[in-house]
Coordinates of C-alpha atoms and ligand atoms in Angstrom, one line a residue:
M155 CA 106.1 74.6 81.4
N156 CA 107.3 73.5 78.0
S157 CA 105.7 76.3 76.0
F158 CA 108.9 78.4 75.7
L159 CA 111.2 75.7 74.2
N160 CA 112.9 77.2 71.1
K161 CA 110.8 80.4 71.3
V162 CA 112.7 83.6 70.4
I163 CA 112.2 86.1 73.3
W164 CA 113.5 89.7 73.3
I165 CA 113.8 91.1 76.9
T166 CA 114.6 94.8 77.5
G167 CA 116.0 95.7 80.9
A168 CA 117.6 92.3 81.1
S169 CA 120.7 93.5 83.0
S170 CA 119.1 93.4 86.5
G171 CA 116.0 92.8 88.6
I172 CA 112.9 91.4 86.9
G173 CA 114.5 91.3 83.4
E174 CA 117.5 89.3 84.7
A175 CA 115.3 86.8 86.5
L176 CA 113.2 86.4 83.3
A177 CA 116.3 85.7 81.3
Y178 CA 117.2 82.8 83.7
A179 CA 113.7 81.5 83.8
F180 CA 113.2 81.5 80.0
S181 CA 116.6 80.1 79.3
A182 CA 116.0 77.2 81.7
E183 CA 112.9 76.5 79.6
G184 CA 115.0 76.3 76.4
A185 CA 114.2 79.6 74.9
L186 CA 116.4 81.6 72.5
L187 CA 117.1 84.9 74.1
I188 CA 118.0 88.5 73.1
L189 CA 119.0 90.5 76.1
S190 CA 119.0 94.3 75.9
S191 CA 119.8 97.2 78.1
R192 CA 122.7 99.8 78.3
R193 CA 125.3 98.0 80.4
I194 CA 127.3 95.5 78.4
E195 CA 129.2 94.0 81.4
E196 CA 126.0 93.3 83.2
L197 CA 124.4 91.8 80.2
E198 CA 127.5 89.6 79.7
R199 CA 127.2 88.5 83.3
V200 CA 123.5 87.6 82.9
K201 CA 124.2 85.8 79.6
K202 CA 126.9 83.7 81.2
A203 CA 124.6 82.7 84.1
C204 CA 121.8 81.6 81.7
A205 CA 121.2 77.9 81.4
H206 CA 121.9 78.2 77.6
P207 CA 124.4 81.0 77.0
E208 CA 125.1 79.6 73.5
Q209 CA 121.5 80.5 72.5
T210 CA 121.5 83.9 74.2
K211 CA 122.5 87.1 72.3
I212 CA 123.0 90.6 73.4
I213 CA 121.9 93.8 71.7
L214 CA 122.9 97.0 73.5
L215 CA 120.0 99.4 73.7
D216 CA 119.3 102.8 75.3
L217 CA 115.6 103.2 75.4
L218 CA 116.0 107.0 75.5
E219 CA 117.9 107.0 72.1
S220 CA 114.6 107.1 70.1
S221 CA 116.4 107.5 66.7
L222 CA 118.1 104.1 67.2
L223 CA 115.1 102.0 68.2
E224 CA 114.1 101.0 64.7
I225 CA 117.6 99.7 63.8
R226 CA 117.8 97.9 67.2
T227 CA 114.5 96.2 66.4
E228 CA 115.9 95.1 62.9
Q229 CA 119.0 93.8 64.7
A230 CA 116.8 91.9 67.2
I231 CA 114.7 90.3 64.4
A232 CA 117.9 89.4 62.5
A233 CA 119.5 87.8 65.6
F234 CA 117.6 84.5 65.2
G235 CA 115.6 85.3 62.1
H236 CA 112.3 86.1 63.9
I237 CA 110.9 87.0 67.3
D238 CA 108.0 85.2 69.1
I239 CA 107.8 87.2 72.3
M240 CA 108.8 90.8 73.1
V241 CA 109.1 91.6 76.8
H242 CA 108.9 95.3 77.4
N243 CA 110.5 95.6 80.8
G244 CA 113.3 98.1 81.0
G245 CA 112.4 101.3 82.9
I246 CA 112.8 103.6 85.7
S247 CA 110.7 104.8 88.7
Q248 CA 110.4 108.3 90.2
R249 CA 110.1 109.8 93.6
S250 CA 109.1 113.5 93.8
L251 CA 106.2 115.7 94.5
V252 CA 104.3 117.1 91.4
M253 CA 104.9 120.6 92.7
E254 CA 108.6 120.1 92.7
T255 CA 109.1 118.0 89.5
S256 CA 110.3 119.8 86.4
M257 CA 108.7 119.2 83.0
E258 CA 112.1 117.8 82.0
I259 CA 111.8 114.9 84.5
Q260 CA 108.1 114.4 83.7
R261 CA 109.0 114.0 80.0
Q262 CA 112.1 111.9 80.6
V263 CA 110.1 109.3 82.6
M264 CA 107.4 109.3 80.0
E265 CA 109.9 108.9 77.2
L266 CA 111.6 105.9 78.8
D267 CA 108.6 104.1 80.5
Y268 CA 106.0 104.8 77.8
F269 CA 107.2 106.2 74.4
S270 CA 110.1 103.8 74.0
Y271 CA 107.7 100.9 74.5
I272 CA 105.4 102.3 71.9
A273 CA 108.2 102.9 69.4
L274 CA 109.6 99.4 69.7
T275 CA 106.1 98.0 69.4
N276 CA 105.5 100.0 66.2
H277 CA 108.7 98.8 64.7
L278 CA 108.1 95.1 65.6
L279 CA 104.4 95.1 64.7
P280 CA 104.8 94.6 60.9
H281 CA 107.0 91.5 61.6
F282 CA 104.4 90.0 64.0
A283 CA 101.6 90.9 61.5
A284 CA 103.4 89.2 58.6
R285 CA 103.9 86.1 60.7
R286 CA 100.3 86.3 62.0
S287 CA 101.8 85.6 65.4
G288 CA 103.6 87.3 68.3
H289 CA 103.2 88.2 71.9
F290 CA 103.8 91.6 73.5
V291 CA 104.4 91.3 77.3
V292 CA 104.3 94.6 79.0
V293 CA 105.7 95.2 82.5
S294 CA 103.4 97.8 83.9
S295 CA 102.9 98.2 87.7
V296 CA 100.2 98.4 90.3
M297 CA 101.0 102.1 89.7
G298 CA 99.4 101.6 86.2
K299 CA 96.0 101.1 87.9
L300 CA 96.1 103.6 90.7
G301 CA 98.0 106.6 92.1
T302 CA 100.0 107.3 95.3
P303 CA 102.1 110.3 96.3
M304 CA 105.6 111.0 94.8
R305 CA 105.1 108.8 91.7
S306 CA 103.2 111.1 89.2
A307 CA 105.4 110.6 86.2
Y308 CA 105.9 106.9 86.8
A309 CA 102.2 106.2 87.4
A310 CA 101.2 108.4 84.4
A311 CA 103.5 106.4 82.1
K312 CA 102.3 103.1 83.4
H313 CA 98.6 104.1 83.1
A314 CA 99.3 105.2 79.5
L315 CA 100.7 101.7 78.7
H316 CA 97.3 100.2 79.7
G317 CA 95.4 102.5 77.3
F318 CA 97.8 101.9 74.4
F319 CA 98.1 98.1 74.8
D320 CA 94.4 97.5 75.5
C321 CA 93.7 99.3 72.2
L322 CA 96.4 97.5 70.4
R323 CA 95.2 94.1 71.6
A324 CA 91.7 94.9 70.2
E325 CA 93.2 95.9 66.9
V326 CA 95.5 92.9 66.4
S327 CA 93.8 89.9 68.0
A328 CA 92.4 88.8 64.6
L329 CA 96.0 88.6 63.5
H330 CA 96.7 86.2 66.4
I331 CA 99.0 88.8 68.1
K332 CA 98.7 88.7 71.9
V333 CA 99.2 91.3 74.6
T334 CA 99.8 90.5 78.3
L335 CA 99.9 93.5 80.7
L336 CA 101.6 92.7 84.0
T337 CA 101.0 94.8 87.1
P338 CA 103.7 93.9 89.6
G339 CA 103.5 94.9 93.2
Y340 CA 106.7 95.1 95.3
I341 CA 109.5 93.0 93.8
R342 CA 113.0 93.0 95.4
T343 CA 115.1 94.8 92.8
N344 CA 117.1 98.0 92.4
I345 CA 114.1 100.0 91.2
S346 CA 114.0 102.2 94.3
L347 CA 117.8 102.9 94.2
N348 CA 117.5 103.9 90.5
A349 CA 114.4 106.0 90.9
L350 CA 114.7 109.6 89.6
T351 CA 114.2 112.4 92.1
K352 CA 113.0 115.9 91.4
D353 CA 116.4 117.1 90.0
G354 CA 117.0 114.0 87.9
T355 CA 119.5 112.4 90.3
K356 CA 119.0 108.8 91.5
L357 CA 117.3 108.3 94.8
G358 CA 120.0 105.9 95.8
A359 CA 118.1 104.7 98.8
P360 CA 116.4 101.3 99.4
S361 CA 112.7 101.2 100.1
A362 CA 111.4 99.0 103.0
N363 CA 108.5 97.8 100.9
I364 CA 110.7 96.8 98.0
E365 CA 113.1 95.0 100.4
K366 CA 110.2 93.0 101.7
G367 CA 108.9 92.4 98.2
L368 CA 108.7 89.1 96.2
A369 CA 112.1 87.7 95.1
P370 CA 112.6 88.4 91.3
E371 CA 113.0 84.6 90.6
L372 CA 109.5 84.0 92.1
A373 CA 108.1 87.0 90.1
A374 CA 109.6 85.5 87.0
R375 CA 107.9 82.1 87.7
Q376 CA 104.5 84.0 88.0
I377 CA 105.2 85.9 84.8
L378 CA 106.0 82.8 82.8
K379 CA 102.8 81.3 84.0
A380 CA 100.8 84.4 83.0
I381 CA 102.4 84.4 79.5
S382 CA 101.8 80.7 78.9
K383 CA 98.2 81.2 79.8
H384 CA 97.9 84.2 77.4
K385 CA 96.5 86.3 80.3
Y386 CA 95.3 89.8 79.2
E387 CA 96.4 91.2 82.5
S388 CA 98.0 89.7 85.6
Y389 CA 99.1 90.8 89.0
I390 CA 102.6 89.7 89.9
G391 CA 103.8 89.7 93.5
K392 CA 102.9 88.7 97.0
F393 CA 99.4 88.7 98.4
G394 CA 99.5 91.9 100.4
T395 CA 98.6 95.6 100.6
E396 CA 99.3 96.2 96.8
S397 CA 97.2 93.2 95.6
M398 CA 94.4 94.2 97.9
A399 CA 94.6 97.8 96.8
L400 CA 94.2 96.7 93.2
W401 CA 91.2 94.6 94.0
I402 CA 89.5 97.2 96.2
N403 CA 90.2 100.0 93.7
R404 CA 88.0 98.2 91.1
F405 CA 84.9 98.4 93.3
F406 CA 85.7 101.2 95.9
P407 CA 88.1 103.6 94.3
G408 CA 87.2 106.3 96.8
F409 CA 88.5 104.2 99.6
V410 CA 91.9 103.7 97.9
I411 CA 92.2 107.4 97.1
R412 CA 91.6 108.3 100.8
Q413 CA 94.2 105.7 101.9
A414 CA 96.8 106.9 99.4
S415 CA 96.4 110.5 100.6
K416 CA 97.6 109.5 104.0
F417 CA 101.0 108.7 102.5
A418 CA 101.6 112.3 101.3
P419 CA 104.7 113.8 102.9
K420 CA 103.6 116.3 105.6
Ligands
LIG505 N1 110.6 96.2 91.4 C1 109.4 96.5 91.5 O1 108.8 96.5 92.7 C2 108.5 96.8 90.4 C3 107.1 97.0 90.6 C4 106.3 97.3 89.5 C5 106.9 97.4 88.2 N2 108.2 97.3 88.0 C6 108.7 97.4 86.7 O2 109.6 96.4 86.4 C7 110.5 96.8 85.3 C8 111.9 96.4 85.7 O3 112.4 97.0 86.8 P1 113.2 96.3 88.0 O4 112.3 96.4 89.2 O5 113.8 95.1 87.6 O6 114.3 97.5 88.3 P2 115.9 97.5 88.0 O7 116.5 96.4 88.7 O8 116.3 98.9 88.3 O9 116.0 97.2 86.4 C9 115.7 98.2 85.5 C10 116.2 97.7 84.1 O10 115.9 98.7 83.2 C11 117.1 99.0 82.4 N3 117.1 100.4 82.0 C12 117.0 101.6 82.7 N4 117.1 102.7 82.0 C13 117.3 102.2 80.7 C14 117.5 102.9 79.5 N5 117.5 104.2 79.3 N6 117.7 102.1 78.3 C15 117.6 100.8 78.4 N7 117.4 100.1 79.5 C16 117.3 100.8 80.7 C17 118.2 98.7 83.3 O11 119.4 98.4 82.6 P3 120.7 99.3 82.3 O12 120.9 100.1 83.5 O13 121.8 98.3 82.0 O14 120.3 100.1 81.0 C18 117.7 97.5 84.1 O15 118.0 96.3 83.4 C19 110.3 98.3 85.2 O16 109.5 98.6 84.1 C20 109.6 98.7 86.5 O17 108.7 99.8 86.3 C21 109.0 97.0 89.1

């Protein structure tokens, strides 16, 4: 897969999980990387472990600091003079019943998992348009296509990404700007440990499904393939319940809804 050689790729959420694995996979292909998230030590660790740390830069970024997203985008463009691919990946999950989840938590998840992506996209779009090239890669989720108990804010944000980026793709395809939406199933990362509960504290507990999920390195391989093929949308993960649920949901949504209801806490 030679298509990433010397490409400038900005990855958010690069300090762990899928973003970290993507950093290693892109670097091994000879890409020039900009790694972003909040934790400098973790980003330094990832940079050091990349195949080409000398062509890997770090820009600290808190996706919840909306007033700084424009300047961070300018810094990212300035890092290597341009950007070819933006990977919107940083984010958080949530585990709480709708009835128990405050509006504050609903808004926080939406701000992080949806509005920050939109803001960074808006700031980067003039750059892509001027170059008549660019590729937005958006890490959504199976939860962006269907809904299960305890994930209302997360699923809402992920569904919203599909609406926004499908519209954007239609608007900018004539400018040769591409959009790839990824819908991962279970990937073995810290997503469950970091998920927000009803009072905003971290769940701090592993999930059996995530533990049995696809290794992030293998997920990264699937993601690179989907990007190089310019896929509009691509499932990432093992063949299993989640991939089957996605497929069945397209044709028999009622069946998936009835199955999902069985997982509601009694
Ligand atoms: N793992 C799965 O099964 C799965 C399935 C479907 C979709 N996804 C999606 O994959 C993406 C990556 O998640 P992951 O599974 O790799 O989980 P993870 O290991 O918990 O990684 C989350 C990343 O997001 C960053 N992040 C969190 N809050 C942030 C903030 N306020 N500002 C900037 N960065 C922030 C974290 O970095 P810092 O803490 O350093 O800021 C970290 O790098 C997410 O969008 C998630 O929804 C994951």
